[in-house]
Short mmCIF file of C-alpha atoms in Angstrom, two decimals:
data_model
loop_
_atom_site.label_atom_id
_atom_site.label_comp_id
_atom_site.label_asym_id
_atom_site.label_seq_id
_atom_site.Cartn_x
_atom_site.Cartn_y
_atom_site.Cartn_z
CA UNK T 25 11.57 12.18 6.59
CA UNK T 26 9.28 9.53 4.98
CA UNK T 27 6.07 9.89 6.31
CA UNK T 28 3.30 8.10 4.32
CA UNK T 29 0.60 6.36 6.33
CA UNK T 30 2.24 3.34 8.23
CA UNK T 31 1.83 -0.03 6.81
CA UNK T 32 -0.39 -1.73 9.31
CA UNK T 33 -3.18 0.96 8.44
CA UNK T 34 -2.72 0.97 4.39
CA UNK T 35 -2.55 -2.87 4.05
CA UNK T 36 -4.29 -3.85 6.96
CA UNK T 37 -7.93 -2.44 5.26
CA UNK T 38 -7.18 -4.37 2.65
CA UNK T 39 -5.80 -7.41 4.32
CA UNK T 40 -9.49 -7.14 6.65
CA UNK T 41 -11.51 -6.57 3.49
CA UNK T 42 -9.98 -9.39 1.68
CA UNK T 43 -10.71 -12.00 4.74
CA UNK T 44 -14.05 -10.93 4.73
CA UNK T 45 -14.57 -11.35 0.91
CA UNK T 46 -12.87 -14.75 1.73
CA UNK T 47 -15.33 -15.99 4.66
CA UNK T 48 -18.58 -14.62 2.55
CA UNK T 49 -17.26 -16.82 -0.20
CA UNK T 50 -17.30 -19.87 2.29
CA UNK T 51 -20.47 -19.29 3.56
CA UNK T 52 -21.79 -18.55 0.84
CA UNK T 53 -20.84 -21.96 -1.29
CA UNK T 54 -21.51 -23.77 1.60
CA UNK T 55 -25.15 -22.41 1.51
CA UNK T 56 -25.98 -20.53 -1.11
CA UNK T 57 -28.76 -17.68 -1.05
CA UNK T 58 -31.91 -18.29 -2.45
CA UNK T 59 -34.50 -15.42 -3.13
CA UNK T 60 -37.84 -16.38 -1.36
CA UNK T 61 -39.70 -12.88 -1.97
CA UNK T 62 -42.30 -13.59 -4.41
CA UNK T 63 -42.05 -12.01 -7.89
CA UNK T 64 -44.35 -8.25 -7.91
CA UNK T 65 -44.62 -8.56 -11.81
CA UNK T 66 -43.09 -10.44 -14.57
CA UNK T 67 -41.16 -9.97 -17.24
CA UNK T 68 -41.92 -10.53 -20.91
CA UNK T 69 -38.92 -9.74 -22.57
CA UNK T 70 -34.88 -9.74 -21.88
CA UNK T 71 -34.61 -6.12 -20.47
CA UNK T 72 -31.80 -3.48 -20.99
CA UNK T 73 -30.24 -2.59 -17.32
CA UNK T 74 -27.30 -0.23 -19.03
CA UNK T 75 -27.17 2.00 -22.22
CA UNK T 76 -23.76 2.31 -23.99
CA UNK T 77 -23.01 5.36 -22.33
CA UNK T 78 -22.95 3.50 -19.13
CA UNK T 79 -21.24 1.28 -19.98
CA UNK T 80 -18.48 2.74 -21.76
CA UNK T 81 -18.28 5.02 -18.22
CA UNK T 82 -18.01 1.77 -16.57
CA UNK T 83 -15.08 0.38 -18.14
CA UNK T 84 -12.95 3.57 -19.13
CA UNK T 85 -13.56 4.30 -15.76
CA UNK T 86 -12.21 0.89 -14.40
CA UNK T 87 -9.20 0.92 -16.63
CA UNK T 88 -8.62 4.63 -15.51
CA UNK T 89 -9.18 3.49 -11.78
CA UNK T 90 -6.71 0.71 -12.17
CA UNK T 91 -3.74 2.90 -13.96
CA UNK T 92 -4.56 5.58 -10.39
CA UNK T 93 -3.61 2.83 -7.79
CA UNK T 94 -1.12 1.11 -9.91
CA UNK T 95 0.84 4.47 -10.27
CA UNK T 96 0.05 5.60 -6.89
CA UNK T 97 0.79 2.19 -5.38
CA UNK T 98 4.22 2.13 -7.28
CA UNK T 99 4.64 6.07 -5.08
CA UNK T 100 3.54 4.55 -1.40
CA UNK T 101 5.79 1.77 -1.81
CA UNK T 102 8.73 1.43 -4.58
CA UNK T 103 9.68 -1.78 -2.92
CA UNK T 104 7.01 -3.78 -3.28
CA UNK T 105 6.85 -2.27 -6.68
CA UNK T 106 10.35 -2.46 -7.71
CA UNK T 107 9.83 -6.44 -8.81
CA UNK T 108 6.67 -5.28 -10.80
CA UNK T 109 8.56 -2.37 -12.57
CA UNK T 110 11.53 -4.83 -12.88
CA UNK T 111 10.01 -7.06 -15.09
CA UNK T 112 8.14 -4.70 -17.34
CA UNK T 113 11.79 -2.38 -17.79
CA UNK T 114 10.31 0.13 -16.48
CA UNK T 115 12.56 2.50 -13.93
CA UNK T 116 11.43 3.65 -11.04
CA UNK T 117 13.28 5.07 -8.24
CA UNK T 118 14.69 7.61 -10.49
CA UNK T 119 11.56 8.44 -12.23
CA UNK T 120 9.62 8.93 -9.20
CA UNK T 121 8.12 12.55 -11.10
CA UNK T 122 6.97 10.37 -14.37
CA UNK T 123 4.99 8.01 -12.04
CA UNK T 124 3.23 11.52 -10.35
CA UNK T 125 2.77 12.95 -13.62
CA UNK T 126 1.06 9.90 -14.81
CA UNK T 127 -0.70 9.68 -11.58
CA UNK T 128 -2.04 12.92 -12.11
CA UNK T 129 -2.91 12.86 -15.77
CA UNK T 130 -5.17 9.20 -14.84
CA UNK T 131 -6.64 11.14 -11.51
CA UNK T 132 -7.69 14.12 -14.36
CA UNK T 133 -9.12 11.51 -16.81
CA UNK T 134 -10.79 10.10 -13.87
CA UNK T 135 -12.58 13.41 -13.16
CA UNK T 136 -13.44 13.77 -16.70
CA UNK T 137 -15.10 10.57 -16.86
CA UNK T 138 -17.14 11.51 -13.95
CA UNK T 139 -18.38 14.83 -15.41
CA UNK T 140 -19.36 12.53 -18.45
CA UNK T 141 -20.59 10.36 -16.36
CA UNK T 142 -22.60 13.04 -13.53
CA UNK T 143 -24.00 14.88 -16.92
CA UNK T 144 -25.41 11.48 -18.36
CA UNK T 145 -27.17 10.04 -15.60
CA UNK T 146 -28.08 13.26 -13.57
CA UNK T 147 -29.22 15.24 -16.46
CA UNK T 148 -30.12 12.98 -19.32
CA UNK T 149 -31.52 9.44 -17.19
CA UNK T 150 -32.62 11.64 -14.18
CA UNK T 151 -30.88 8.51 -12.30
CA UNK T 152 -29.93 10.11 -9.13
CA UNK T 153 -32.59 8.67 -7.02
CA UNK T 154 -31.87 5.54 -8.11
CA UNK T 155 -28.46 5.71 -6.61
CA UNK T 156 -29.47 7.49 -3.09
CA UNK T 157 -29.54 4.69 -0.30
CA UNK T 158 -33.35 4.03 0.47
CA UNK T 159 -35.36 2.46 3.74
CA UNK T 160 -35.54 -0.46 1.52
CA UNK T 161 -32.22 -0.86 1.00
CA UNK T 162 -31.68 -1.26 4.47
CA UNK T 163 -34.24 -3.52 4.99
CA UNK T 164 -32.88 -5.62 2.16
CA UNK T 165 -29.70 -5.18 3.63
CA UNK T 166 -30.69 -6.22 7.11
CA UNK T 167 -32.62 -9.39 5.91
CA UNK T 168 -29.10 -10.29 3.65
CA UNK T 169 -27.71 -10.06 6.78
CA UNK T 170 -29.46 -12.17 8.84
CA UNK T 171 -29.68 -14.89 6.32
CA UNK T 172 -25.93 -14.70 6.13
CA UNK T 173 -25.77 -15.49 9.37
CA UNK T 174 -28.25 -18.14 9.26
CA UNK T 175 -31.15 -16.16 11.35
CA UNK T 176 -33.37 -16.22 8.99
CA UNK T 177 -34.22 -18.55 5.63
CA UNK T 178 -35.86 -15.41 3.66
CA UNK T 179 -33.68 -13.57 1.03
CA UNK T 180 -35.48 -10.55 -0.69
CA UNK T 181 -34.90 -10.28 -4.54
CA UNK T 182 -32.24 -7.62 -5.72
CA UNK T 183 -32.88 -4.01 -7.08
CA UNK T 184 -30.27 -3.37 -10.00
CA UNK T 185 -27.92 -1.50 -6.99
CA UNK T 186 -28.05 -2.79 -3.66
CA UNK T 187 -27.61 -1.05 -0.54
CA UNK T 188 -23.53 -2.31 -0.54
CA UNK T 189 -23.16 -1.33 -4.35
CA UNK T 190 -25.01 2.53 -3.34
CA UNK T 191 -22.87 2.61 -0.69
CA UNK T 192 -19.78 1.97 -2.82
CA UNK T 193 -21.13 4.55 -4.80
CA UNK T 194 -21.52 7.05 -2.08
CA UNK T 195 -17.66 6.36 -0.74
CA UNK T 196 -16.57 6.93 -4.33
CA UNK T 197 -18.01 10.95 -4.53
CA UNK T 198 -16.35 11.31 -1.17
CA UNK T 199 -13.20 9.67 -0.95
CA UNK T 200 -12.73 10.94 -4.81
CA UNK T 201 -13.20 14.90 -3.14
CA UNK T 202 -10.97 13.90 -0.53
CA UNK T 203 -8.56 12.10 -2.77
CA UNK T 204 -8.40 15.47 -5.33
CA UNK T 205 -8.18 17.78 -2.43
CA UNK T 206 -4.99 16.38 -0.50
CA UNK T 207 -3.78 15.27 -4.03
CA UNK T 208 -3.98 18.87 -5.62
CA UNK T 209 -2.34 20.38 -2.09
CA UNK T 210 0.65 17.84 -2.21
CA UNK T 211 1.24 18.65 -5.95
CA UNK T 212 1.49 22.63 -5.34
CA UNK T 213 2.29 22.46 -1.61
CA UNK T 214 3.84 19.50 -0.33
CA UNK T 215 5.32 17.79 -3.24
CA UNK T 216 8.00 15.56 -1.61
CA UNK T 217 9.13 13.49 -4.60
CA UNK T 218 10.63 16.73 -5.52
CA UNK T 219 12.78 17.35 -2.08
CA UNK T 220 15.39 15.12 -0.62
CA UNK T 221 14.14 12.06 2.38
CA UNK T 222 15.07 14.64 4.79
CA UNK T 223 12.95 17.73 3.75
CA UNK T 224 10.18 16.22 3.60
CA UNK T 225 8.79 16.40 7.08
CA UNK T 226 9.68 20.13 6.33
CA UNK T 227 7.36 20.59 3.85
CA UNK T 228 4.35 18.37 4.92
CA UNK T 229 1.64 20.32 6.82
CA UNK T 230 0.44 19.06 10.10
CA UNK T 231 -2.62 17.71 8.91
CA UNK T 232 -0.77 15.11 7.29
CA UNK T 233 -2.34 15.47 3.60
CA UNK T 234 -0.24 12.24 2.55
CA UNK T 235 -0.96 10.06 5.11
CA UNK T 236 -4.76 11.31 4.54
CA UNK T 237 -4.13 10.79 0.46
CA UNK T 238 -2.75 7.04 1.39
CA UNK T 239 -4.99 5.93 3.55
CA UNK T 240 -8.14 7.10 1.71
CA UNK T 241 -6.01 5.69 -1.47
CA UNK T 242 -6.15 2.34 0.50
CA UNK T 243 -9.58 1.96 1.08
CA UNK T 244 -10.36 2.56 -2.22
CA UNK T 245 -8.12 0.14 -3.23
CA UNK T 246 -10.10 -2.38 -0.92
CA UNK T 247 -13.34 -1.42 -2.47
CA UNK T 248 -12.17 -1.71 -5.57
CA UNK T 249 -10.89 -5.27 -4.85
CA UNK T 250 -14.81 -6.09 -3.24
CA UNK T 251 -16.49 -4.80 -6.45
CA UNK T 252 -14.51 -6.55 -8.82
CA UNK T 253 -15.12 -9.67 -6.18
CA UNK T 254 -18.74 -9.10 -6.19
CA UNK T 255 -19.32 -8.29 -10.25
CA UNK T 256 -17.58 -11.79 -10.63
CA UNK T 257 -19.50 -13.74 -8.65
CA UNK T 258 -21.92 -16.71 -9.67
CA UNK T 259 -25.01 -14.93 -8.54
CA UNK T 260 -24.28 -11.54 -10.40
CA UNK T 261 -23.38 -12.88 -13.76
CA UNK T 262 -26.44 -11.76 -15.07
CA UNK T 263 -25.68 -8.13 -13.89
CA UNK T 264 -22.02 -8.42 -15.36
CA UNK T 265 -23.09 -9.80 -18.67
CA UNK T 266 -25.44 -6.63 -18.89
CA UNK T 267 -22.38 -4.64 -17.82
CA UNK T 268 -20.85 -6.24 -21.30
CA UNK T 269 -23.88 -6.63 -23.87
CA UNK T 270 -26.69 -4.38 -21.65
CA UNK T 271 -29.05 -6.96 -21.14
CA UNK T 272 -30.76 -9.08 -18.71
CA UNK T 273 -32.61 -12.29 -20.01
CA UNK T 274 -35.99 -12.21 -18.71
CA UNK T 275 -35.23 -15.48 -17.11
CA UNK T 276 -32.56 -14.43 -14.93
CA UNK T 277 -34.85 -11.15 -14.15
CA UNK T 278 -38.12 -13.72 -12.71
CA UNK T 279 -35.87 -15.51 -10.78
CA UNK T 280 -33.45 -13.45 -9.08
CA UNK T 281 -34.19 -9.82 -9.71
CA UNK T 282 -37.35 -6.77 -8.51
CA UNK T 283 -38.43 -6.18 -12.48
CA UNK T 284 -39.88 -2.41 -11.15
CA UNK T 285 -36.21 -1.43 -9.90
CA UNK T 286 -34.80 -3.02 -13.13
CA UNK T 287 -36.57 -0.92 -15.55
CA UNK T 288 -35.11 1.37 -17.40
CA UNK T 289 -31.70 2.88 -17.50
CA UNK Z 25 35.54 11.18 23.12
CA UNK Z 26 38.97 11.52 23.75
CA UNK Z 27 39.52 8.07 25.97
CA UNK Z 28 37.30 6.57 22.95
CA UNK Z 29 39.39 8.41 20.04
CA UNK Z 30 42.58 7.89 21.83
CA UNK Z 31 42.44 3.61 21.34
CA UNK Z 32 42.40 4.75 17.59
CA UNK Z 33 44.83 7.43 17.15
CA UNK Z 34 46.69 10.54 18.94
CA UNK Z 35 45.54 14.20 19.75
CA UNK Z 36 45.87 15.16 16.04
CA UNK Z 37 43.74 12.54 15.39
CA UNK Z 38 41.25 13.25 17.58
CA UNK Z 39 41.16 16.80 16.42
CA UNK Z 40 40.71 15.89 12.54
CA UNK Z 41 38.10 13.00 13.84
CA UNK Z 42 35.90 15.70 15.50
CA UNK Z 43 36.03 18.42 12.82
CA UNK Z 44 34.72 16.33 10.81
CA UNK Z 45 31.96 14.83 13.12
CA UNK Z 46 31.01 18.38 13.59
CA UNK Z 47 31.05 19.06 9.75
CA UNK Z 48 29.26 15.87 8.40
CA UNK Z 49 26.23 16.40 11.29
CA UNK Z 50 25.29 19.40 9.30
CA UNK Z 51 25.10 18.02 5.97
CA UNK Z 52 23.23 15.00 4.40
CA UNK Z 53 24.78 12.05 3.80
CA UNK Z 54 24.65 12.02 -0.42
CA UNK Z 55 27.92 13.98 -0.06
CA UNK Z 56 30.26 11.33 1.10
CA UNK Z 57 31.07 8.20 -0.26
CA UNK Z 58 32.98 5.00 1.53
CA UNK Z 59 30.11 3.77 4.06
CA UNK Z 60 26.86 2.06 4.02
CA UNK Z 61 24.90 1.08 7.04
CA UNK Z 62 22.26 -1.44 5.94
CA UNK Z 63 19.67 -3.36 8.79
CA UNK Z 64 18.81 -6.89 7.88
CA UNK Z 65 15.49 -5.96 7.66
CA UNK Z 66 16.12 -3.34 4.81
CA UNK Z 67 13.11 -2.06 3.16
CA UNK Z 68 12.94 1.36 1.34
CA UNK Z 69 9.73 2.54 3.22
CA UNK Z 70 6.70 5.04 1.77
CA UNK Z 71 8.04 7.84 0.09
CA UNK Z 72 11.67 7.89 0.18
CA UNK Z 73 14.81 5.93 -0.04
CA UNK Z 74 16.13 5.27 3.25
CA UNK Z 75 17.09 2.20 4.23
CA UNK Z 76 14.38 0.62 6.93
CA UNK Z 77 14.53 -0.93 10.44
CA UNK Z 78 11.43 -2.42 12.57
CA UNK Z 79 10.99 -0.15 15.93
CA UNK Z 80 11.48 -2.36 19.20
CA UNK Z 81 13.02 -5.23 17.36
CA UNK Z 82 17.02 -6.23 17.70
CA UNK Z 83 18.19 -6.29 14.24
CA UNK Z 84 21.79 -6.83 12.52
CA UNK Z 85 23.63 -4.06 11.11
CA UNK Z 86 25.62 -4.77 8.40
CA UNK Z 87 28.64 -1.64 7.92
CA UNK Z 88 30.37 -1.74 4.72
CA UNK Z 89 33.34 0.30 4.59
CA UNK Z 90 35.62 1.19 1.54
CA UNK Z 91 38.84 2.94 1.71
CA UNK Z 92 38.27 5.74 -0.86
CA UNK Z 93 41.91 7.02 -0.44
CA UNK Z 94 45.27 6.34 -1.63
CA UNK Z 95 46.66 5.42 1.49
CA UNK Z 96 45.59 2.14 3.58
CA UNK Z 97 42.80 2.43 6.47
CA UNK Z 98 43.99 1.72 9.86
CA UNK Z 99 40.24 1.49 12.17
CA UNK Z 100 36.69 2.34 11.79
CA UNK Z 101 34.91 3.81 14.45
CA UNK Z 102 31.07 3.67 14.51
CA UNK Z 103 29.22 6.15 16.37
CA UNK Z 104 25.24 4.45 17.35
CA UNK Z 105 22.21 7.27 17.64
CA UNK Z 106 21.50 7.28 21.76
CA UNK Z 107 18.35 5.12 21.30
CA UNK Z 108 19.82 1.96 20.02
CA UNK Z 109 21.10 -0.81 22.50
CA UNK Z 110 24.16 -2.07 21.43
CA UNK Z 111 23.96 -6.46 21.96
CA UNK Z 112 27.21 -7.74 19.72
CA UNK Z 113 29.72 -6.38 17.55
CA UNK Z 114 31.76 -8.62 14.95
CA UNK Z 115 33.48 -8.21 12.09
CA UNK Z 116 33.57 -10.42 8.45
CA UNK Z 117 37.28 -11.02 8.94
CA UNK Z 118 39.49 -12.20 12.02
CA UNK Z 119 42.10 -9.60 13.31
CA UNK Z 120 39.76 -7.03 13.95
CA UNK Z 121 39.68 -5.96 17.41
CA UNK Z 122 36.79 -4.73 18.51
CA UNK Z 123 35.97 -1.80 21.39
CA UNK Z 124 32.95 -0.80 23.09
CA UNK Z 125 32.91 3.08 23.62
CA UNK Z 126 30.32 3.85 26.33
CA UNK Z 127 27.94 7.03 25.62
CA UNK Z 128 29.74 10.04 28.17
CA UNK Z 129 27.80 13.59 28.25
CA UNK Z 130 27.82 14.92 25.02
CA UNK Z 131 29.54 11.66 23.23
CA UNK Z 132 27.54 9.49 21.71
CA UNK Z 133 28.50 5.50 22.10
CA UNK Z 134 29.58 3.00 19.66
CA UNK Z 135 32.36 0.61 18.56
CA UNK Z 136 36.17 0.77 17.34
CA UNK Z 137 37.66 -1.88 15.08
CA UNK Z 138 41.39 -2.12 15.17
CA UNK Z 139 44.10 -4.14 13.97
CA UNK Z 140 44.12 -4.57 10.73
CA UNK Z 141 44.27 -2.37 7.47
CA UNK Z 142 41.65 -1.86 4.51
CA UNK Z 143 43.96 -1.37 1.67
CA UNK Z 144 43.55 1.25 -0.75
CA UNK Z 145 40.55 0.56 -2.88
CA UNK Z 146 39.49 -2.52 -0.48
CA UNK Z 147 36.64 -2.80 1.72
CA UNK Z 148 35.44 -4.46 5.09
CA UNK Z 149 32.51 -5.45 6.70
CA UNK Z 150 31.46 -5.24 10.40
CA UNK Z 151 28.25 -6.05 12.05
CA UNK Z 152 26.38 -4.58 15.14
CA UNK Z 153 23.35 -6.13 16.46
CA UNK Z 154 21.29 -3.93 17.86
CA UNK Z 155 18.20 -3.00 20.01
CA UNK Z 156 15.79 -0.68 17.64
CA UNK Z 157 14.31 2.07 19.65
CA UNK Z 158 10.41 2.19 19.64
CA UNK Z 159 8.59 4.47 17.76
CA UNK Z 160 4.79 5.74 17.39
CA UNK Z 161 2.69 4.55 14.57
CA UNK Z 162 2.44 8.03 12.49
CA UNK Z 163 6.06 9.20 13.93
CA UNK Z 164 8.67 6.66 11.98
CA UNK Z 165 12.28 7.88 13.28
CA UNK Z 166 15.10 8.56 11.35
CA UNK Z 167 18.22 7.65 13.04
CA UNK Z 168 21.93 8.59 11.53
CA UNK Z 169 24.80 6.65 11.84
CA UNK Z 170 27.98 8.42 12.02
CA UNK Z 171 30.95 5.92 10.48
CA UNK Z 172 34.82 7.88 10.94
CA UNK Z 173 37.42 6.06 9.28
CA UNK Z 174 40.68 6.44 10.50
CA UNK Z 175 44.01 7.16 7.77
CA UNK Z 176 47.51 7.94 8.98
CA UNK Z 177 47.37 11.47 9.79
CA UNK Z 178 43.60 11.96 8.67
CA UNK Z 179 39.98 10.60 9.07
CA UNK Z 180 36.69 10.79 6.59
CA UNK Z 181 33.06 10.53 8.30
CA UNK Z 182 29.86 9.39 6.49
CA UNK Z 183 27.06 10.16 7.98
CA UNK Z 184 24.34 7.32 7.16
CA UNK Z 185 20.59 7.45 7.82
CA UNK Z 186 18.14 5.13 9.11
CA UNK Z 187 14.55 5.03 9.41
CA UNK Z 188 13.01 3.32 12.13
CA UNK Z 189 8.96 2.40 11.41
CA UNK Z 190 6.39 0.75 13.58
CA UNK Z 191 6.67 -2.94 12.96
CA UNK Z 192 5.60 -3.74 9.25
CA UNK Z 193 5.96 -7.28 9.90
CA UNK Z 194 2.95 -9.79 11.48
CA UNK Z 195 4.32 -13.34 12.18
CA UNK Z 196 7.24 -12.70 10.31
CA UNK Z 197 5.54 -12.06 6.76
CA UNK Z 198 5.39 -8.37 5.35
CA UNK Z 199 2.04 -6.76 5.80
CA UNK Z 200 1.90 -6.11 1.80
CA UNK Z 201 2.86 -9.47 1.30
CA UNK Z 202 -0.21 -10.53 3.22
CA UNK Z 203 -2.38 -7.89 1.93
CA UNK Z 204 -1.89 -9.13 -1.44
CA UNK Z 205 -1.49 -12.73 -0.37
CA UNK Z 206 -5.30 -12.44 0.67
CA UNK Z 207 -6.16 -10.28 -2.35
CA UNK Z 208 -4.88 -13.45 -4.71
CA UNK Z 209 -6.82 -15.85 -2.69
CA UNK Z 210 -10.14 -13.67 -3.06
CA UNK Z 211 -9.55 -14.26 -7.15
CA UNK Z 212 -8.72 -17.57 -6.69
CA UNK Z 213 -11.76 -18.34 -4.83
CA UNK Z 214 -13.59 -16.82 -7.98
CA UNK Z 215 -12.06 -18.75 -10.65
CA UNK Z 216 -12.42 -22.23 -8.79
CA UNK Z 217 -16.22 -20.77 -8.43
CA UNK Z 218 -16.25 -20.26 -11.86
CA UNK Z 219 -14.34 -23.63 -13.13
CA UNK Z 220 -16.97 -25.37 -10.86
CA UNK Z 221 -20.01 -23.73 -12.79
CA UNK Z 222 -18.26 -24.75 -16.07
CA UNK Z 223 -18.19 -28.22 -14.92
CA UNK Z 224 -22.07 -27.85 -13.80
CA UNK Z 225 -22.76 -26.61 -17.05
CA UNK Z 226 -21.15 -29.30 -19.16
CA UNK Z 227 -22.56 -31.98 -16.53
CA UNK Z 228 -26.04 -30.63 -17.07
CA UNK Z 229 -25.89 -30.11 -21.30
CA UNK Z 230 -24.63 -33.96 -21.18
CA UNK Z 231 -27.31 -35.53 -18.97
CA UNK Z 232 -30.14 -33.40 -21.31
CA UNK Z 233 -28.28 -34.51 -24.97
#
């Protein structure tokens, strides 16, 4: 019996997400934020925010991301798919085992990248810290808030990660455990694409790793959607050109930016 | 069964007709050939194949039936899983007669069609409009359809599955249609955001040169 997670959960996070990426970007072009916390120090000189290593990480692990959900995506639901795979030539209702074995060999690449990527910043930029949610993240967070809803004029200046881009973080290193976990069990244990429609109930346990897999799949997909919303917008340019070249002009750092959190990698 | 059957065909009849309901309930439905059941609302649903239905929601049935054998077809009978409610019944062609046969103990319900014949090789359409059952959000239901078409001194059963979801439909539009729907107005907002800033740009390098 099919028995992924029902539609209303899967697209409905990212159906909520999406109209509140929508009404932020109203309110936000309608009044736009500007940072009335006084600069703590100035900057000199255009500073680096990411090394090449990060960066690299960054982007290999974006395209890796993207190939994940498009290939899972394409397992949750062929028929939205089928127009998508229709158009590139690609089959996909009989190849149902190619799209898992991609999926899986992406999802390994994925955890590759983040060994790279855990041994780099961990060991080598002793970054960790940087990345753990603080009290003034929340404070910053708060005061965002209340701006955004027009309680307050004040809007503090921005660390290099802000409490919503830690907290991104954070969801990543879980949802990815949770993700590998009920992934890896339906590959050995509960692999339906290899059964007929009617099995499958038969071999899913009763904690429900797919619908688990699916909906934890979704969210991410919905976070994924926010970040790439967020890195695009007006106000973070200066954070996405770094992203590209891995600078910050020292302009952009005195008006917008805390120069203390921006240093160093 | 036997008042139902009996409209159709005689005891023999009967006999093959339930040997073979009794056989194709215990086997899936890849084995036979010669009937689809397909709801209006068709979608092949997370993880498998089958076509889809909305729980709670009256929907049209569309049966397509082809005479696999060399001899012509003389009815159809279509057996409906005990949770539908059956609204209409019609057929694609006139001369069809069409009969209700009421669920008894043990029988399930459905609808005969009767004279005409489905030559050899030929097919026919029939529609039921029916009352989905309801069904829980994590617990989709898959419902099977048994189709017996009636030959002169034989019959042939599909059985044909179903799966009945909670309602994947808001206002009418597909929830992924929406999702995504929203998701392309998010990047839309961006680029207008970013054509705008262009247009600042340019505005502001002409008024300095």
């Amino acid at each position: 019996m099919p028995h992924g997670a029902p539609e209303i959960i899967a697209y409905g996070v990212v159906a909520l997400f999406s109209i509140g990426l929508i009404l932020h970007w109203a309110r936000r072009t309608v009044t736009p934020a500007s940072v009335t916390e006084p600069p703590q120090s100035e900057a000199t000189e255009d500073l680096t925010a990411f090394d090449r290593i990060q960066r690299l990480f960054h982007w290999a692990t974006l395209a890796v991301l993207l190939m994940i959900i498009i290939t899972g995506f394409a397992l949750y639901d062929p028929s939205t798919f089928e127009p998508v795979a229709a158009a590139l030539g690609i089959p996909l209702h009989s190849a149902f085992p190619s799209y898992v074995l991609a999926h899986v060999i992406f999802s390994a690449s994925f955890a590759v990248l983040l060994g790279v990527h855990v041994v780099w910043d961990v060991k080598r930029l002793r970054a960790l810290r940087r990345m753990m949610p603080a009290a003034q993240d929340f404070r910053d967070g708060l005061l965002r808030a209340r701006n955004f809803f027009s309680m307050s004029k004040k809007y503090p200046r921005m660390s290099k990660y802000d409490a919503f881009m830690k907290s991104f973080h954070l969801y990543l290193i879980v949802s990815s455990a949770l993700l590998a976990f009920t992934g890896i069990y339906q590959y050995f244990y509960a692999s339906w694409w290899n059964v007929l429609w009617f099995l499958h109930s038969q071999i899913e346990p009763w904690w429900r790793p797919t619908v688990i897999h699916d909906i934890f799949g979704f969210i991410l997909i919905a976070l994924v959607v926010g970040h790439l919303y967020f890195g695009l917008l007006r106000v973070n340019r200066p954070l996405l050109r770094a992203m590209i070249y891995g600078k910050i002009s020292k302009s952009e750092v005195n008006r917008r930016y805390r120069l203390d959190e921006l240093r160093g990698t | 069964m036997q008042r139902h059957v009996g409209r159709v065909g005689g005891p023999r009849r009967i006999g093959a007709s339930l040997t073979l309901v009794i056989m194709v309930l215990s086997l899936p439905s890849q084995v036979f050939a010669g009937a689809t059941v397909e709801p209006h609302y068709t979608h092949t649903k997370a993880h498998g194949s089958v076509p889809t239905s909305i729980g709670g929601m009256t929907d049209s049935y569309e049966i397509r039936v082809t005479n696999v054998r060399n001899v012509s077809m003389t009815g159809v009978i279509v057996y409906i899983p005990t949770d539908f409610e059956l609204i209409n019944e019609s057929a694609s062609e006139v001369g069809w007669i069409a009969r209700r046969l009421p669920a008894q103990p043990g029988v399930l319900g459905g609808v005969s069609w009767n004279g005409r014949e489905i030559l050899p090789g030929m097919s026919a359409t029939f529609f039921l409009s029916l009352r989905n059952p309801d069904v829980g959000l994590f617990l989709p239901a898959v419902e099977t359809f048994l189709i017996v078409q009636t030959y002169p001194g034989g019959a042939l059963a599909t059985r044909e599955p179903v799966e009945i979801t909670y309602p994947t439909r808001l206002f009418g539009i597909d929830y992924a249609t929406l999702a995504f729907t929203l998701v392309a107005v998010v990047f839309l907002l961006l680029l207008l955001d970013g054509i705008v800033s262009l247009k600042r740009r340019q505005k502001m390098l002409t008024a300095k040169t």
